[in-house]
Backbone as a printed PyTorch tensor [residue, N CA C, xyz], in Angstrom:
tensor([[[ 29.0110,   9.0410,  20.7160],
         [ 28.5330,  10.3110,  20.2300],
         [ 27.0220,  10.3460,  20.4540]],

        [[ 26.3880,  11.3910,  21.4500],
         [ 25.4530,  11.2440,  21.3890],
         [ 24.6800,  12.8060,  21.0410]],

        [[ 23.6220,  12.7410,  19.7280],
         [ 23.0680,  14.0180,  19.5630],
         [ 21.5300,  14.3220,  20.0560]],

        [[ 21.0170,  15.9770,  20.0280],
         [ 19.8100,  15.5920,  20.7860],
         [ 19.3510,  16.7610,  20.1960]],

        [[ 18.1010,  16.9100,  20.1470],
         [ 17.1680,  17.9820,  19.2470],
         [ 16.0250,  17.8140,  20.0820]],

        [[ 15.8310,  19.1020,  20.5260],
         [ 14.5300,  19.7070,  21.3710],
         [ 13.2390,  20.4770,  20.8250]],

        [[ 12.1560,  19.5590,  20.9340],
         [ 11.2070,  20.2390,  20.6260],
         [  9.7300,  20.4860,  21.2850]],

        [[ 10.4480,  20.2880,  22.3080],
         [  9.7430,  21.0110,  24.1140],
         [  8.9260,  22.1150,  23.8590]],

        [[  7.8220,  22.1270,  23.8240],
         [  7.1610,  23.5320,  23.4640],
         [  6.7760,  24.0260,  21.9510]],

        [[  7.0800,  23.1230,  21.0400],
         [  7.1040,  22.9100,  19.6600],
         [  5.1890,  23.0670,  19.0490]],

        [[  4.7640,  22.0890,  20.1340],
         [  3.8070,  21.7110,  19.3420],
         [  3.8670,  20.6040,  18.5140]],

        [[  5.0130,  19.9460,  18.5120],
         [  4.7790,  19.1140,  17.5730],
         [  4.1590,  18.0540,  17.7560]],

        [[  3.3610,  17.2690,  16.8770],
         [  2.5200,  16.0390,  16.8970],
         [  2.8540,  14.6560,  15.8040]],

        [[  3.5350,  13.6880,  16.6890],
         [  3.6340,  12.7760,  15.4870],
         [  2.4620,  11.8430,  15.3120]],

        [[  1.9340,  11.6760,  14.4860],
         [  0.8870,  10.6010,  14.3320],
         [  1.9620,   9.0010,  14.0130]],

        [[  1.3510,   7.8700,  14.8280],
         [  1.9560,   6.8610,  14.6570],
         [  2.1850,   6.3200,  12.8770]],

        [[  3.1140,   5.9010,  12.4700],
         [  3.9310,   5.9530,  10.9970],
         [  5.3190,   5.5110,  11.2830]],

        [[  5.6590,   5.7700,   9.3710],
         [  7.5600,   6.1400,   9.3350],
         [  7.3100,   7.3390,   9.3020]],

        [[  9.0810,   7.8470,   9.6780],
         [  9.6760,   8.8700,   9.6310],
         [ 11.0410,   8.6330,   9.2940]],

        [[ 11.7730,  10.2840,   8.7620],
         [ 12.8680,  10.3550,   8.0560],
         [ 13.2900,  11.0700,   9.5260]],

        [[ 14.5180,  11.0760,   9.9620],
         [ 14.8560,  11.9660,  10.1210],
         [ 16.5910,  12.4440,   9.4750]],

        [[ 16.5240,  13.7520,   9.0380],
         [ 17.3320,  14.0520,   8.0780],
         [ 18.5730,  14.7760,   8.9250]],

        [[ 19.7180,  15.0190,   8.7840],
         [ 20.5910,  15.3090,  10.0920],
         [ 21.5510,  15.8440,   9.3460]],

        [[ 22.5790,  16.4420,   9.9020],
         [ 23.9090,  16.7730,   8.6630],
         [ 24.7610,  17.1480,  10.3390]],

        [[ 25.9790,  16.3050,  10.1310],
         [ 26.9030,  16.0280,  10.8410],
         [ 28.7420,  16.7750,  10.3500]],

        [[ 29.0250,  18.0570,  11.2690],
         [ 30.2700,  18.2280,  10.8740],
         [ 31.1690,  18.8480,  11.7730]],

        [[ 32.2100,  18.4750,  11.9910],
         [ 33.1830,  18.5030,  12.8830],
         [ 34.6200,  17.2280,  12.6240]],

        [[ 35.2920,  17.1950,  13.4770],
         [ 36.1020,  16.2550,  13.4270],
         [ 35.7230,  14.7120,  14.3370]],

        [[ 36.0850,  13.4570,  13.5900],
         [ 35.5240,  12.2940,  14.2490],
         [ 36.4020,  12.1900,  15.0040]],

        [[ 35.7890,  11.1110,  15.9350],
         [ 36.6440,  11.0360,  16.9620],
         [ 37.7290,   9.6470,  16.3500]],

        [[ 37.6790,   9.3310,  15.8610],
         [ 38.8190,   9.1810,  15.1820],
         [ 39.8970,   9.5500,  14.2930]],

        [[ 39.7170,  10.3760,  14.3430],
         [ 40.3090,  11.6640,  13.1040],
         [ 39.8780,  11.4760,  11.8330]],

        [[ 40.1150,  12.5860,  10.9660],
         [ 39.9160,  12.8970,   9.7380],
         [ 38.4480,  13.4490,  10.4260]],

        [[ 37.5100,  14.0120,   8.8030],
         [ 36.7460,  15.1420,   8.6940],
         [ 35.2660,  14.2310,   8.6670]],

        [[ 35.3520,  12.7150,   8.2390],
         [ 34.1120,  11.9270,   8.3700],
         [ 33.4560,  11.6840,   9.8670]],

        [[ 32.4240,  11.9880,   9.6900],
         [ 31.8940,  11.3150,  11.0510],
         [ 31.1170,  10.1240,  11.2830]],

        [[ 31.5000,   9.4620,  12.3490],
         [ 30.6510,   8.1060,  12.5050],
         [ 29.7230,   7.7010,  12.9300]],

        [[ 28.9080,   6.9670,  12.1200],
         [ 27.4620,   6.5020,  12.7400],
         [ 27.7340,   4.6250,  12.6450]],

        [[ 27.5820,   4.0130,  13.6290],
         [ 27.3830,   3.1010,  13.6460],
         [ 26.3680,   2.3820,  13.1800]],

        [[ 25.9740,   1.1020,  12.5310],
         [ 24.7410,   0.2410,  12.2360],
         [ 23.9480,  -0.4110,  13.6110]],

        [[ 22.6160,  -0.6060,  13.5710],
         [ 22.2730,  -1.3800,  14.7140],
         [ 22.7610,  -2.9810,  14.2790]],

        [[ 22.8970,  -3.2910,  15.5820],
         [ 23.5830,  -4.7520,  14.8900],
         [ 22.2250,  -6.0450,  15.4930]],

        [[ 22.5480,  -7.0820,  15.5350],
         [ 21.7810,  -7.9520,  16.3570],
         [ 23.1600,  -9.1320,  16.6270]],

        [[ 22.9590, -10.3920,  17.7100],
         [ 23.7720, -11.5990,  16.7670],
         [ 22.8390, -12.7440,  16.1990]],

        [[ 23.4730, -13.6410,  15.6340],
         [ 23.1890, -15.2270,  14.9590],
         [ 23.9040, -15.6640,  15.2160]],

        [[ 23.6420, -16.6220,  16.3190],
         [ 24.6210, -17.8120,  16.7240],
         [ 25.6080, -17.3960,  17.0910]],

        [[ 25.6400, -16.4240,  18.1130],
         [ 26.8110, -15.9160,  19.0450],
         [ 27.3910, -15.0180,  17.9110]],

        [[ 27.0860, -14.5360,  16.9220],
         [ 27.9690, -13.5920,  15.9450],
         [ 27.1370, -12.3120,  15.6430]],

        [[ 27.7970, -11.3420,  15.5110],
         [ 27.4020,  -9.8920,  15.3710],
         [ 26.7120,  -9.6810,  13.9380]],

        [[ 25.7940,  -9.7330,  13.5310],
         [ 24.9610,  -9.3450,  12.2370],
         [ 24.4120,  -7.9450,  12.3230]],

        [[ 24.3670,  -7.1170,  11.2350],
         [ 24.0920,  -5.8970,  10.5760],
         [ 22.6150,  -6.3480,  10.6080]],

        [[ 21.6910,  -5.4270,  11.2610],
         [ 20.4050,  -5.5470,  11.1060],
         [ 20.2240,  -5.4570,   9.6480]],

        [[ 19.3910,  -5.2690,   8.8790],
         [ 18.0170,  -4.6180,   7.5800],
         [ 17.7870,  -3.5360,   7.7580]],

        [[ 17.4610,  -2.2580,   6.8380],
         [ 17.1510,  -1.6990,   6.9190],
         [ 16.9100,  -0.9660,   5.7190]],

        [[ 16.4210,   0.7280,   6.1410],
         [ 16.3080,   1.8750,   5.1260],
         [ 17.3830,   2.9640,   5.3580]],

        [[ 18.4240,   2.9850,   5.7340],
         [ 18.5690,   3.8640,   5.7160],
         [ 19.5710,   4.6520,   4.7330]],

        [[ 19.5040,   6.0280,   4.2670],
         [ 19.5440,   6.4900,   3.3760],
         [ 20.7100,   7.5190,   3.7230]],

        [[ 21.6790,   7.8680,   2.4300],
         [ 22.1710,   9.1360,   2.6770],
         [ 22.4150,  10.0280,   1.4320]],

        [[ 23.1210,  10.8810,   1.8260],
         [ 22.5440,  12.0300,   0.6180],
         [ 24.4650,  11.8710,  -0.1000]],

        [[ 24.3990,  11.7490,  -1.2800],
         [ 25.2190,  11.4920,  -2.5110],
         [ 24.7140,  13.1110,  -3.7670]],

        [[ 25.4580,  14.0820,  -3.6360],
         [ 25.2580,  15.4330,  -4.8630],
         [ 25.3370,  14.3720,  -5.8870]],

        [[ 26.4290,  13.5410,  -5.9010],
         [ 26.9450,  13.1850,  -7.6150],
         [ 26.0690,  12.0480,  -7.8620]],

        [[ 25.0350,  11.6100,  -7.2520],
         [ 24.6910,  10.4410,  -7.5880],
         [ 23.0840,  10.9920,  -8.4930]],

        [[ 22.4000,  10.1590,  -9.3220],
         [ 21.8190,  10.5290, -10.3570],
         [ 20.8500,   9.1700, -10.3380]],

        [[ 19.5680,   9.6820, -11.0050],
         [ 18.8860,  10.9060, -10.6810],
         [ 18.4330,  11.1610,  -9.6140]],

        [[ 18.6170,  10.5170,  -8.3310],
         [ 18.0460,  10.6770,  -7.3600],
         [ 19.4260,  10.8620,  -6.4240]],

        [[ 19.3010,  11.5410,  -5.2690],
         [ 20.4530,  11.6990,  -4.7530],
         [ 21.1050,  11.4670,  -3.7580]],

        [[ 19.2940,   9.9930,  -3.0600],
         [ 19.5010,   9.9890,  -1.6140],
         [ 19.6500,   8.2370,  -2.2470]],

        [[ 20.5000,   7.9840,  -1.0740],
         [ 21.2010,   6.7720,  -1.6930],
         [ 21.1930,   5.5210,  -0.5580]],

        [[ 21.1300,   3.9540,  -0.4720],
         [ 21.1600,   3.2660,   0.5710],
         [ 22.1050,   3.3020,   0.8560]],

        [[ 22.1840,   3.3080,   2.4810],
         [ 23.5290,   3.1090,   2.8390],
         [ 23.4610,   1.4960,   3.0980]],

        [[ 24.4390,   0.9310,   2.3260],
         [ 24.3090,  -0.7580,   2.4550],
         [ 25.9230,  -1.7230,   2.7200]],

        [[ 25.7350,  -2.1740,   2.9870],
         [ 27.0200,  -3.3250,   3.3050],
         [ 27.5430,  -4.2660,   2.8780]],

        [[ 28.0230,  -5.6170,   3.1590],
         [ 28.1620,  -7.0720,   2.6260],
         [ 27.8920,  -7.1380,   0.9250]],

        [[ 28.2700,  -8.6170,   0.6490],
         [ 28.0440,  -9.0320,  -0.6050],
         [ 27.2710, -10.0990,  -0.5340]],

        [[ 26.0710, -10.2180,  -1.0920],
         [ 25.7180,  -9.3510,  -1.5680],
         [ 25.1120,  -7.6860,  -0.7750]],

        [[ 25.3690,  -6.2870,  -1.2770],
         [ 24.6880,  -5.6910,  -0.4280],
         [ 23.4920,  -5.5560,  -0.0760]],

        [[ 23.3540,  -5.1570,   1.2480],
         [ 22.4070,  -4.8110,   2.3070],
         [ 21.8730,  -3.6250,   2.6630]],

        [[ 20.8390,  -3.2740,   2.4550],
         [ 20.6710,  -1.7880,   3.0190],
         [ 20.9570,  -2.2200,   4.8860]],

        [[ 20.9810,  -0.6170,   5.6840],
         [ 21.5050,  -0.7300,   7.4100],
         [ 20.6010,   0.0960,   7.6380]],

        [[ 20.1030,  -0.2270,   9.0040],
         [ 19.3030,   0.5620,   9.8360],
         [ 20.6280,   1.4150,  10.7970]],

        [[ 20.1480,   2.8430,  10.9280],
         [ 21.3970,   3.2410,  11.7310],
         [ 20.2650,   3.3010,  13.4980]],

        [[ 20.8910,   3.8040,  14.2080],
         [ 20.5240,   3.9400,  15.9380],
         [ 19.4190,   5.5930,  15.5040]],

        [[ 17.9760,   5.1890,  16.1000],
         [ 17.4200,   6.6920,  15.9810],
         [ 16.4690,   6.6360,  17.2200]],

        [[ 16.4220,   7.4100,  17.9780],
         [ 15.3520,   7.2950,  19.1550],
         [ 14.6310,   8.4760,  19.3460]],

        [[ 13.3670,   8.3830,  19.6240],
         [ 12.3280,   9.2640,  19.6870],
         [ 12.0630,   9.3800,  20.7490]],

        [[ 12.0470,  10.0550,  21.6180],
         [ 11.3550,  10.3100,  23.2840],
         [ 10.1680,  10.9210,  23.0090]],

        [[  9.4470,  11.0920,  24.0650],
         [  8.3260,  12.4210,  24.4520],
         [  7.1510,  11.7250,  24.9490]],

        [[  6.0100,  12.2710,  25.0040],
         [  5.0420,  11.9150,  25.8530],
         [  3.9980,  11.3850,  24.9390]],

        [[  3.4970,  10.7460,  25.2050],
         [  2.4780,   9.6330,  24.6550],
         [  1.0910,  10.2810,  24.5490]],

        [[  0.5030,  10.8470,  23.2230],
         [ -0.3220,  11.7430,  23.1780],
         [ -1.4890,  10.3640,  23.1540]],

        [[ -2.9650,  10.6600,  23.6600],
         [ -3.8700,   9.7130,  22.9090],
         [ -4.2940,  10.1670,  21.6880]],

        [[ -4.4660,   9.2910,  20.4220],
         [ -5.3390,   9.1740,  19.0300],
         [ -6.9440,  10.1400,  19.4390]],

        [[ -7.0990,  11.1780,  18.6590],
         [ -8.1040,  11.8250,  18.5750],
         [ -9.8260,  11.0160,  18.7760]],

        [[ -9.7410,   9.7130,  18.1720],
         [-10.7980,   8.5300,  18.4340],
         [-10.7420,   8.0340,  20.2520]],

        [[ -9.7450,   8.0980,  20.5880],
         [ -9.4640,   7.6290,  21.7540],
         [-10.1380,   8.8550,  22.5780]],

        [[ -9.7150,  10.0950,  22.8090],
         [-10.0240,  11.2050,  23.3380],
         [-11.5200,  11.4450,  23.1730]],

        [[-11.9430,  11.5130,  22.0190],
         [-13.9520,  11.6380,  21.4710],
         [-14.3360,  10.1970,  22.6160]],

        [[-13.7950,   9.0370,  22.2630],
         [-14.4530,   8.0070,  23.1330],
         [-14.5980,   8.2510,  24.2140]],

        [[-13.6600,   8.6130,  25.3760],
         [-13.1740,   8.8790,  26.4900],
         [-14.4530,  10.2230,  27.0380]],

        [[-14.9190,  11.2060,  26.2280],
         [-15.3680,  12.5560,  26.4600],
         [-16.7700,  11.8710,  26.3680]],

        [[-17.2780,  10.8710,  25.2610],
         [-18.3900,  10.4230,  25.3420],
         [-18.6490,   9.9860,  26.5040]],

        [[-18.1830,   8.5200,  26.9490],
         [-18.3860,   8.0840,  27.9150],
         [-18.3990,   8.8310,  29.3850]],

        [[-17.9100,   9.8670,  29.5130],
         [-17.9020,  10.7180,  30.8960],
         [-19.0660,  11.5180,  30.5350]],

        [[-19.9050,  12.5150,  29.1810],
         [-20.9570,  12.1920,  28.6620],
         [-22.2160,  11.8450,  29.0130]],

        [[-21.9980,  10.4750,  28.9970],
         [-22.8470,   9.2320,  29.2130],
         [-22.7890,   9.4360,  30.7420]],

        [[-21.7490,   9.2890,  31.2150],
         [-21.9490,   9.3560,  32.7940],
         [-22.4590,  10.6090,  33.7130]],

        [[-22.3350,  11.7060,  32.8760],
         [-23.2620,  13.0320,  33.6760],
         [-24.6880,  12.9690,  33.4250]],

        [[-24.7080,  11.9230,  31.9640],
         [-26.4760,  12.0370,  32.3220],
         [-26.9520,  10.8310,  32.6790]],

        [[-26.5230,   9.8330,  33.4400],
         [-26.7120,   8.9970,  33.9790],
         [-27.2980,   9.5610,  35.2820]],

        [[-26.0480,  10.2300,  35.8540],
         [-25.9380,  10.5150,  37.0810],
         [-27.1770,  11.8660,  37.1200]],

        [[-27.6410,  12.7090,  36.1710],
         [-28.5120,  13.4770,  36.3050],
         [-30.0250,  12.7590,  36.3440]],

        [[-29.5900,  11.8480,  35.4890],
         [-31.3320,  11.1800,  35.5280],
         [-31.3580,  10.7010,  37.3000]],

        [[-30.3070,  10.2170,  37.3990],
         [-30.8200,   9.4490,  38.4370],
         [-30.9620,  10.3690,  40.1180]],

        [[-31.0600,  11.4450,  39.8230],
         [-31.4200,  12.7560,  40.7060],
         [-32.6330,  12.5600,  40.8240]],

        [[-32.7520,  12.7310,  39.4400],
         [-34.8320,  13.0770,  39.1520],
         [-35.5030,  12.4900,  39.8780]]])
């Protein structure tokens, strides 16, 4: 199952961090019934399949007082990281860009003095 959200022309800007991203999934699984599946990222240990660590969270109405809940595993439980990928283009840090404008800057009046 693979999903995809476009924001080509958005404007949008992520500054390096966490992020949530929040999703709501409905249709029929491909295994039947009305749940749909998200797999855990896994890793192995010693040739065996292990459930990464993680945060990730899902949303529970009945659960109290808070309503977003770990999604976790094993005994003892585990919170799971699920699969999330971010594409897009690699903006530079605003410090990076001022540096960059200085130094070219620096280099027109280099190059002007050295007219004189």
């Amino acid at each position: 199952m693979n999903i995809a959200a476009n924001f080509s022309g958005s404007g949008l800007t992520l500054a390096p961090g966490t992020y949530w991203a929040d999703y709501q999934l409905t249709g029929l699984s491909p295994t039947g019934g009305i749940n749909g599946f998200t797999p855990f990222l896994m890793t192995t240990s010693g040739g065996n399949p292990v459930t990464l660590t993680g945060n990730a969270r899902q949303f529970n109405p009945t659960a109290a007082p808070n309503a977003w809940i770990t999604i976790s595993t094993g005994t003892p439980a585990q919170g799971v990281s699920l699969p999330l990928t971010v594409t897009g283009q690699k903006v530079p840090e605003p410090s990076t860009v001022l540096g960059l404008g200085l130094l070219g800057l620096g280099a027109l009046v280099l190059k002007a003095k050295a007219r004189q």
